């Protein structure tokens, strides 16, 4: 990984091409699945652009904001927003999000990441076998 | 509505906490909604997209104040991604919600596997270097 980062810091054009490719995939994920773009954008920033993790996270949020806005409009226009629970879930996500950003400073992230990706894998398998 | 509202709220809070911690909230929120609450894949996607907007506006303002935002690099991803995002959002409206869920499941499995392998590798490397630093273990060199 360090060798790759080193190579990309010397070959700026290759790094840009790799980042743009990741960007195209980010857009596809965000539009088709309605989420998960950040999971591609953050590693693109840290690996291809050599940014530090915190900066990469912050910049990825800014990059995905316009995408989510456009996708949300298209999804709502096609009648995919269910108001019977939609408002409650959105409100809950905002409350959870604020809580999460405070928790971030207190919990060791390494173990948490492991658990999180384990859960992600299980969720994927469960979704596939429904 | 087939489930109690409280479960929807709990799913939202869980997804929100993960998102706020920077671990990808949608990747948790969407499976929670579709697997446990039988929400269709497109409705889950719409909720995730909508709830991301206010969260990320707040986050962007805070990050900009802390000088963590790199606008040039944000555009480097945002501009090409917008093109594919419009196309794929429109495409998603023509696909069944079930195939979208299945596609997302495959996406999750691939991402999670890559992440777990890279994390496990870095843990292993750290453990090795910690053992090497421990004086009880004789070094070969």
Short mmCIF file of C-alpha atoms in Angstrom, two decimals:
data_model
loop_
_atom_site.label_atom_id
_atom_site.label_comp_id
_atom_site.label_asym_id
_atom_site.label_seq_id
_atom_site.Cartn_x
_atom_site.Cartn_y
_atom_site.Cartn_z
CA UNK A 1 0.00 0.00 0.00
CA UNK A 2 2.79 2.43 0.89
CA UNK A 3 4.56 1.58 -2.35
CA UNK A 4 1.37 2.33 -4.28
CA UNK A 5 0.94 5.66 -2.49
CA UNK A 6 4.56 6.52 -3.22
CA UNK A 7 4.17 5.66 -6.90
CA UNK A 8 1.01 7.76 -7.19
CA UNK A 9 2.59 10.75 -5.49
CA UNK A 10 5.25 10.70 -8.22
CA UNK A 11 2.83 10.02 -11.10
CA UNK A 12 0.19 12.70 -10.70
CA UNK A 13 -1.56 11.92 -13.99
CA UNK A 14 -2.06 8.27 -13.09
CA UNK A 15 -3.37 9.35 -9.69
CA UNK A 16 -5.87 11.71 -11.31
CA UNK A 17 -7.08 9.04 -13.74
CA UNK A 18 -7.51 6.56 -10.87
CA UNK A 19 -9.41 9.15 -8.81
CA UNK A 20 -11.73 10.03 -11.69
CA UNK A 21 -12.43 6.31 -12.26
CA UNK A 22 -13.31 5.96 -8.57
CA UNK A 23 -15.51 9.04 -8.95
CA UNK A 24 -17.45 7.47 -11.81
CA UNK A 25 -18.05 4.36 -9.67
CA UNK A 26 -19.02 6.56 -6.71
CA UNK A 27 -21.69 8.20 -8.86
CA UNK A 28 -23.02 4.83 -10.03
CA UNK A 29 -23.25 3.48 -6.47
CA UNK A 30 -24.88 6.63 -5.18
CA UNK A 31 -27.46 6.73 -7.94
CA UNK A 32 -28.24 3.05 -8.26
CA UNK A 33 -28.22 2.03 -4.59
CA UNK A 34 -28.90 5.37 -2.93
CA UNK A 35 -25.81 5.15 -0.80
CA UNK A 36 -22.37 3.74 -0.34
CA UNK A 37 -20.60 6.33 -2.48
CA UNK A 38 -18.52 7.44 0.48
CA UNK A 39 -17.14 3.95 0.90
CA UNK A 40 -15.44 4.45 -2.50
CA UNK A 41 -14.66 8.17 -2.31
CA UNK A 42 -12.80 8.04 1.02
CA UNK A 43 -10.28 5.36 -0.05
CA UNK A 44 -9.88 7.19 -3.38
CA UNK A 45 -8.79 10.28 -1.45
CA UNK A 46 -6.51 8.49 1.00
CA UNK A 47 -4.88 6.06 -1.45
CA UNK A 48 -4.91 7.89 -4.80
CA UNK A 49 -4.59 11.45 -3.52
CA UNK A 50 -2.55 10.74 -0.39
CA UNK A 51 -4.87 12.73 1.86
CA UNK A 52 -5.01 12.10 5.59
CA UNK A 53 -8.07 10.24 6.87
CA UNK A 54 -9.82 13.17 8.54
CA UNK A 55 -9.44 15.43 5.53
CA UNK A 56 -10.49 12.62 3.20
CA UNK A 57 -13.69 12.06 5.18
CA UNK A 58 -14.55 15.77 5.23
CA UNK A 59 -13.87 16.21 1.52
CA UNK A 60 -15.81 13.06 0.60
CA UNK A 61 -18.88 14.39 2.40
CA UNK A 62 -18.65 17.61 0.36
CA UNK A 63 -18.18 15.65 -2.88
CA UNK A 64 -21.18 13.41 -2.25
CA UNK A 65 -23.54 16.17 -1.16
CA UNK A 66 -24.42 17.31 -4.72
CA UNK A 67 -24.81 13.68 -5.83
CA UNK A 68 -27.24 12.89 -3.04
CA UNK A 69 -29.18 16.05 -3.79
CA UNK A 70 -29.64 15.10 -7.46
CA UNK A 71 -30.43 11.45 -6.70
CA UNK A 72 -32.87 12.40 -3.95
CA UNK A 73 -34.77 14.67 -6.37
CA UNK A 74 -34.96 11.90 -8.99
CA UNK A 75 -36.08 9.31 -6.42
CA UNK A 76 -38.73 11.60 -4.90
CA UNK A 77 -40.01 12.68 -8.33
CA UNK A 78 -40.59 9.01 -9.12
CA UNK A 79 -42.65 8.47 -6.00
CA UNK A 80 -40.13 6.55 -3.94
CA UNK A 81 -40.52 8.56 -0.76
CA UNK A 82 -42.91 6.88 1.67
CA UNK A 83 -44.18 9.60 4.03
CA UNK A 84 -45.76 7.12 6.46
CA UNK A 85 -42.35 6.39 8.00
CA UNK A 86 -39.96 8.49 5.88
CA UNK A 87 -40.08 11.61 8.04
CA UNK A 88 -39.47 9.63 11.24
CA UNK A 89 -36.50 7.74 9.85
CA UNK A 90 -34.93 10.94 8.48
CA UNK A 91 -35.38 12.69 11.83
CA UNK A 92 -33.87 9.70 13.63
CA UNK A 93 -30.89 9.64 11.26
CA UNK A 94 -30.15 13.29 12.03
CA UNK A 95 -30.33 12.70 15.81
CA UNK A 96 -28.15 9.60 15.44
CA UNK A 97 -25.71 11.48 13.25
CA UNK A 98 -25.17 14.20 15.82
CA UNK A 99 -24.70 11.56 18.54
CA UNK A 100 -22.27 9.64 16.34
CA UNK A 101 -20.08 12.64 15.63
CA UNK A 102 -19.62 13.15 19.38
CA UNK A 103 -19.02 9.44 20.03
CA UNK A 104 -16.34 9.41 17.35
CA UNK A 105 -13.86 11.06 19.69
CA UNK A 106 -14.43 8.58 22.52
CA UNK A 107 -14.42 5.06 21.11
CA UNK A 108 -11.43 3.19 19.70
CA UNK A 109 -12.17 3.06 16.02
CA UNK A 110 -10.14 0.03 15.06
CA UNK A 111 -12.23 -2.59 16.81
CA UNK A 112 -15.35 -0.72 15.76
CA UNK A 113 -14.30 -0.80 12.11
CA UNK A 114 -13.82 -4.55 12.32
CA UNK A 115 -17.25 -5.08 13.85
CA UNK A 116 -18.78 -2.70 11.34
CA UNK A 117 -17.37 -4.44 8.28
CA UNK A 118 -18.33 -7.81 9.76
CA UNK A 119 -21.90 -6.58 10.13
CA UNK A 120 -21.76 -5.19 6.60
CA UNK A 121 -20.70 -8.56 5.21
CA UNK A 122 -23.46 -10.34 7.16
CA UNK A 123 -26.04 -7.79 6.02
CA UNK A 124 -25.01 -8.27 2.40
CA UNK A 125 -25.30 -12.04 2.62
CA UNK A 126 -28.65 -11.73 4.36
CA UNK A 127 -29.95 -9.33 1.71
CA UNK A 128 -28.86 -11.67 -1.05
CA UNK A 129 -30.56 -14.72 0.49
CA UNK A 130 -33.93 -13.23 1.11
CA UNK B 1 -47.23 -0.08 7.66
CA UNK B 2 -46.35 -3.56 8.83
CA UNK B 3 -44.07 -2.65 11.71
CA UNK B 4 -44.18 -0.44 14.74
CA UNK B 5 -42.88 3.06 14.11
CA UNK B 6 -40.35 2.70 16.93
CA UNK B 7 -38.37 0.16 14.87
CA UNK B 8 -38.08 2.62 12.00
CA UNK B 9 -36.82 5.25 14.42
CA UNK B 10 -34.30 2.82 15.96
CA UNK B 11 -33.02 1.86 12.49
CA UNK B 12 -32.65 5.57 11.67
CA UNK B 13 -30.71 6.27 14.88
CA UNK B 14 -28.39 3.29 14.31
CA UNK B 15 -27.71 4.36 10.72
CA UNK B 16 -27.25 7.97 11.82
CA UNK B 17 -24.72 7.08 14.53
CA UNK B 18 -22.66 5.06 12.04
CA UNK B 19 -22.85 7.89 9.52
CA UNK B 20 -21.85 10.47 12.11
CA UNK B 21 -18.85 8.34 13.04
CA UNK B 22 -17.79 8.37 9.39
CA UNK B 23 -18.29 4.68 8.78
CA UNK B 24 -20.89 4.97 6.03
CA UNK B 25 -24.37 5.30 7.49
CA UNK B 26 -26.24 4.24 4.39
CA UNK B 27 -24.45 0.93 4.25
CA UNK B 28 -26.07 0.13 7.60
CA UNK B 29 -29.38 1.99 7.24
CA UNK B 30 -30.35 0.43 3.90
CA UNK B 31 -29.86 -3.22 5.01
CA UNK B 32 -31.63 -2.52 8.32
CA UNK B 33 -34.62 -1.08 6.50
CA UNK B 34 -34.82 -3.70 3.77
CA UNK B 35 -33.95 -6.87 5.74
CA UNK B 36 -35.67 -6.23 9.07
CA UNK B 37 -38.46 -3.82 8.15
CA UNK B 38 -39.32 -5.06 4.64
CA UNK B 39 -38.95 -1.60 3.12
CA UNK B 40 -38.49 -1.84 -0.63
CA UNK B 41 -35.01 -1.13 -1.95
CA UNK B 42 -35.92 2.11 -3.71
CA UNK B 43 -37.75 3.57 -0.73
CA UNK B 44 -34.79 2.72 1.50
CA UNK B 45 -32.46 4.40 -1.01
CA UNK B 46 -34.66 7.52 -1.09
CA UNK B 47 -34.70 7.80 2.72
CA UNK B 48 -30.96 7.38 2.90
CA UNK B 49 -30.37 10.04 0.24
CA UNK B 50 -32.75 12.54 1.81
CA UNK B 51 -31.45 12.15 5.35
CA UNK B 52 -27.87 12.50 4.14
CA UNK B 53 -28.48 16.03 2.87
CA UNK B 54 -29.11 17.99 6.12
CA UNK B 55 -26.43 15.94 7.91
CA UNK B 56 -23.78 16.65 5.32
CA UNK B 57 -24.63 20.35 5.01
CA UNK B 58 -23.97 20.71 8.76
CA UNK B 59 -20.84 18.55 8.50
CA UNK B 60 -19.52 20.62 5.57
CA UNK B 61 -19.92 23.89 7.46
CA UNK B 62 -18.08 22.47 10.49
CA UNK B 63 -15.34 20.90 8.35
CA UNK B 64 -14.89 24.13 6.37
CA UNK B 65 -14.44 26.06 9.61
CA UNK B 66 -11.81 23.55 10.72
CA UNK B 67 -10.10 23.90 7.32
CA UNK B 68 -10.52 20.19 6.56
CA UNK B 69 -12.28 20.78 3.24
CA UNK B 70 -10.28 20.60 0.04
CA UNK B 71 -12.64 22.16 -2.52
CA UNK B 72 -10.48 21.34 -5.54
CA UNK B 73 -10.29 17.67 -4.61
CA UNK B 74 -13.99 17.61 -3.75
CA UNK B 75 -14.74 18.79 -7.31
CA UNK B 76 -12.34 16.20 -8.74
CA UNK B 77 -14.75 13.52 -7.52
CA UNK B 78 -18.01 15.48 -7.54
CA UNK B 79 -17.93 16.50 -11.22
CA UNK B 80 -17.38 13.11 -12.89
CA UNK B 81 -19.55 11.41 -10.28
CA UNK B 82 -22.48 13.74 -10.99
CA UNK B 83 -22.64 12.50 -14.58
CA UNK B 84 -22.79 8.82 -13.68
CA UNK B 85 -25.02 9.60 -10.72
CA UNK B 86 -27.73 11.20 -12.88
CA UNK B 87 -27.58 8.31 -15.33
CA UNK B 88 -27.69 5.62 -12.66
CA UNK B 89 -30.47 7.33 -10.67
CA UNK B 90 -32.61 7.41 -13.80
CA UNK B 91 -31.70 3.81 -14.56
CA UNK B 92 -32.67 2.80 -11.01
CA UNK B 93 -36.22 4.02 -11.63
CA UNK B 94 -36.58 1.47 -14.43
CA UNK B 95 -35.25 -1.48 -12.43
CA UNK B 96 -37.28 -3.47 -9.88
CA UNK B 97 -36.67 -2.66 -6.21
CA UNK B 98 -35.71 -6.28 -5.64
CA UNK B 99 -32.86 -6.22 -8.16
CA UNK B 100 -31.61 -2.98 -6.61
CA UNK B 101 -31.48 -4.69 -3.21
CA UNK B 102 -29.64 -7.64 -4.71
CA UNK B 103 -27.17 -5.35 -6.43
CA UNK B 104 -26.57 -3.45 -3.22
CA UNK B 105 -26.02 -6.76 -1.40
CA UNK B 106 -23.28 -7.73 -3.86
CA UNK B 107 -21.75 -4.24 -3.52
CA UNK B 108 -21.74 -4.59 0.30
CA UNK B 109 -20.20 -8.06 0.24
CA UNK B 110 -17.39 -6.93 -2.09
CA UNK B 111 -16.63 -3.78 -0.10
CA UNK B 112 -16.78 -5.50 3.29
CA UNK B 113 -14.48 -8.30 2.11
CA UNK B 114 -11.88 -5.87 0.79
CA UNK B 115 -12.07 -3.78 3.97
CA UNK B 116 -11.81 -6.80 6.29
CA UNK B 117 -8.83 -8.20 4.40
CA UNK B 118 -6.92 -4.89 4.39
CA UNK B 119 -7.73 -4.24 8.08
CA UNK B 120 -6.73 -7.78 9.06
CA UNK B 121 -3.47 -7.38 7.14
CA UNK B 122 -2.59 -4.13 8.90
CA UNK B 123 -3.46 -5.63 12.32
CA UNK B 124 -1.27 -8.64 11.53
CA UNK B 125 1.62 -6.40 10.48
CA UNK B 126 1.30 -4.34 13.66
CA UNK B 127 1.16 -7.48 15.79
CA UNK B 128 4.31 -8.80 14.12
CA UNK B 129 6.22 -5.59 14.70
CA UNK B 130 5.02 -5.48 18.32
CA UNK B 131 6.25 -9.05 18.86
CA UNK B 132 9.58 -8.23 17.27
CA UNK B 133 9.99 -5.28 19.61
CA UNK B 134 9.29 -7.52 22.62
CA UNK B 135 12.65 -8.51 24.15
CA UNK B 136 11.62 -12.08 25.10
CA UNK B 137 11.55 -13.09 21.46
CA UNK B 138 15.04 -13.44 20.04
CA UNK B 139 15.55 -11.63 16.79
CA UNK B 140 16.99 -13.59 13.90
CA UNK B 141 19.12 -10.67 12.73
#
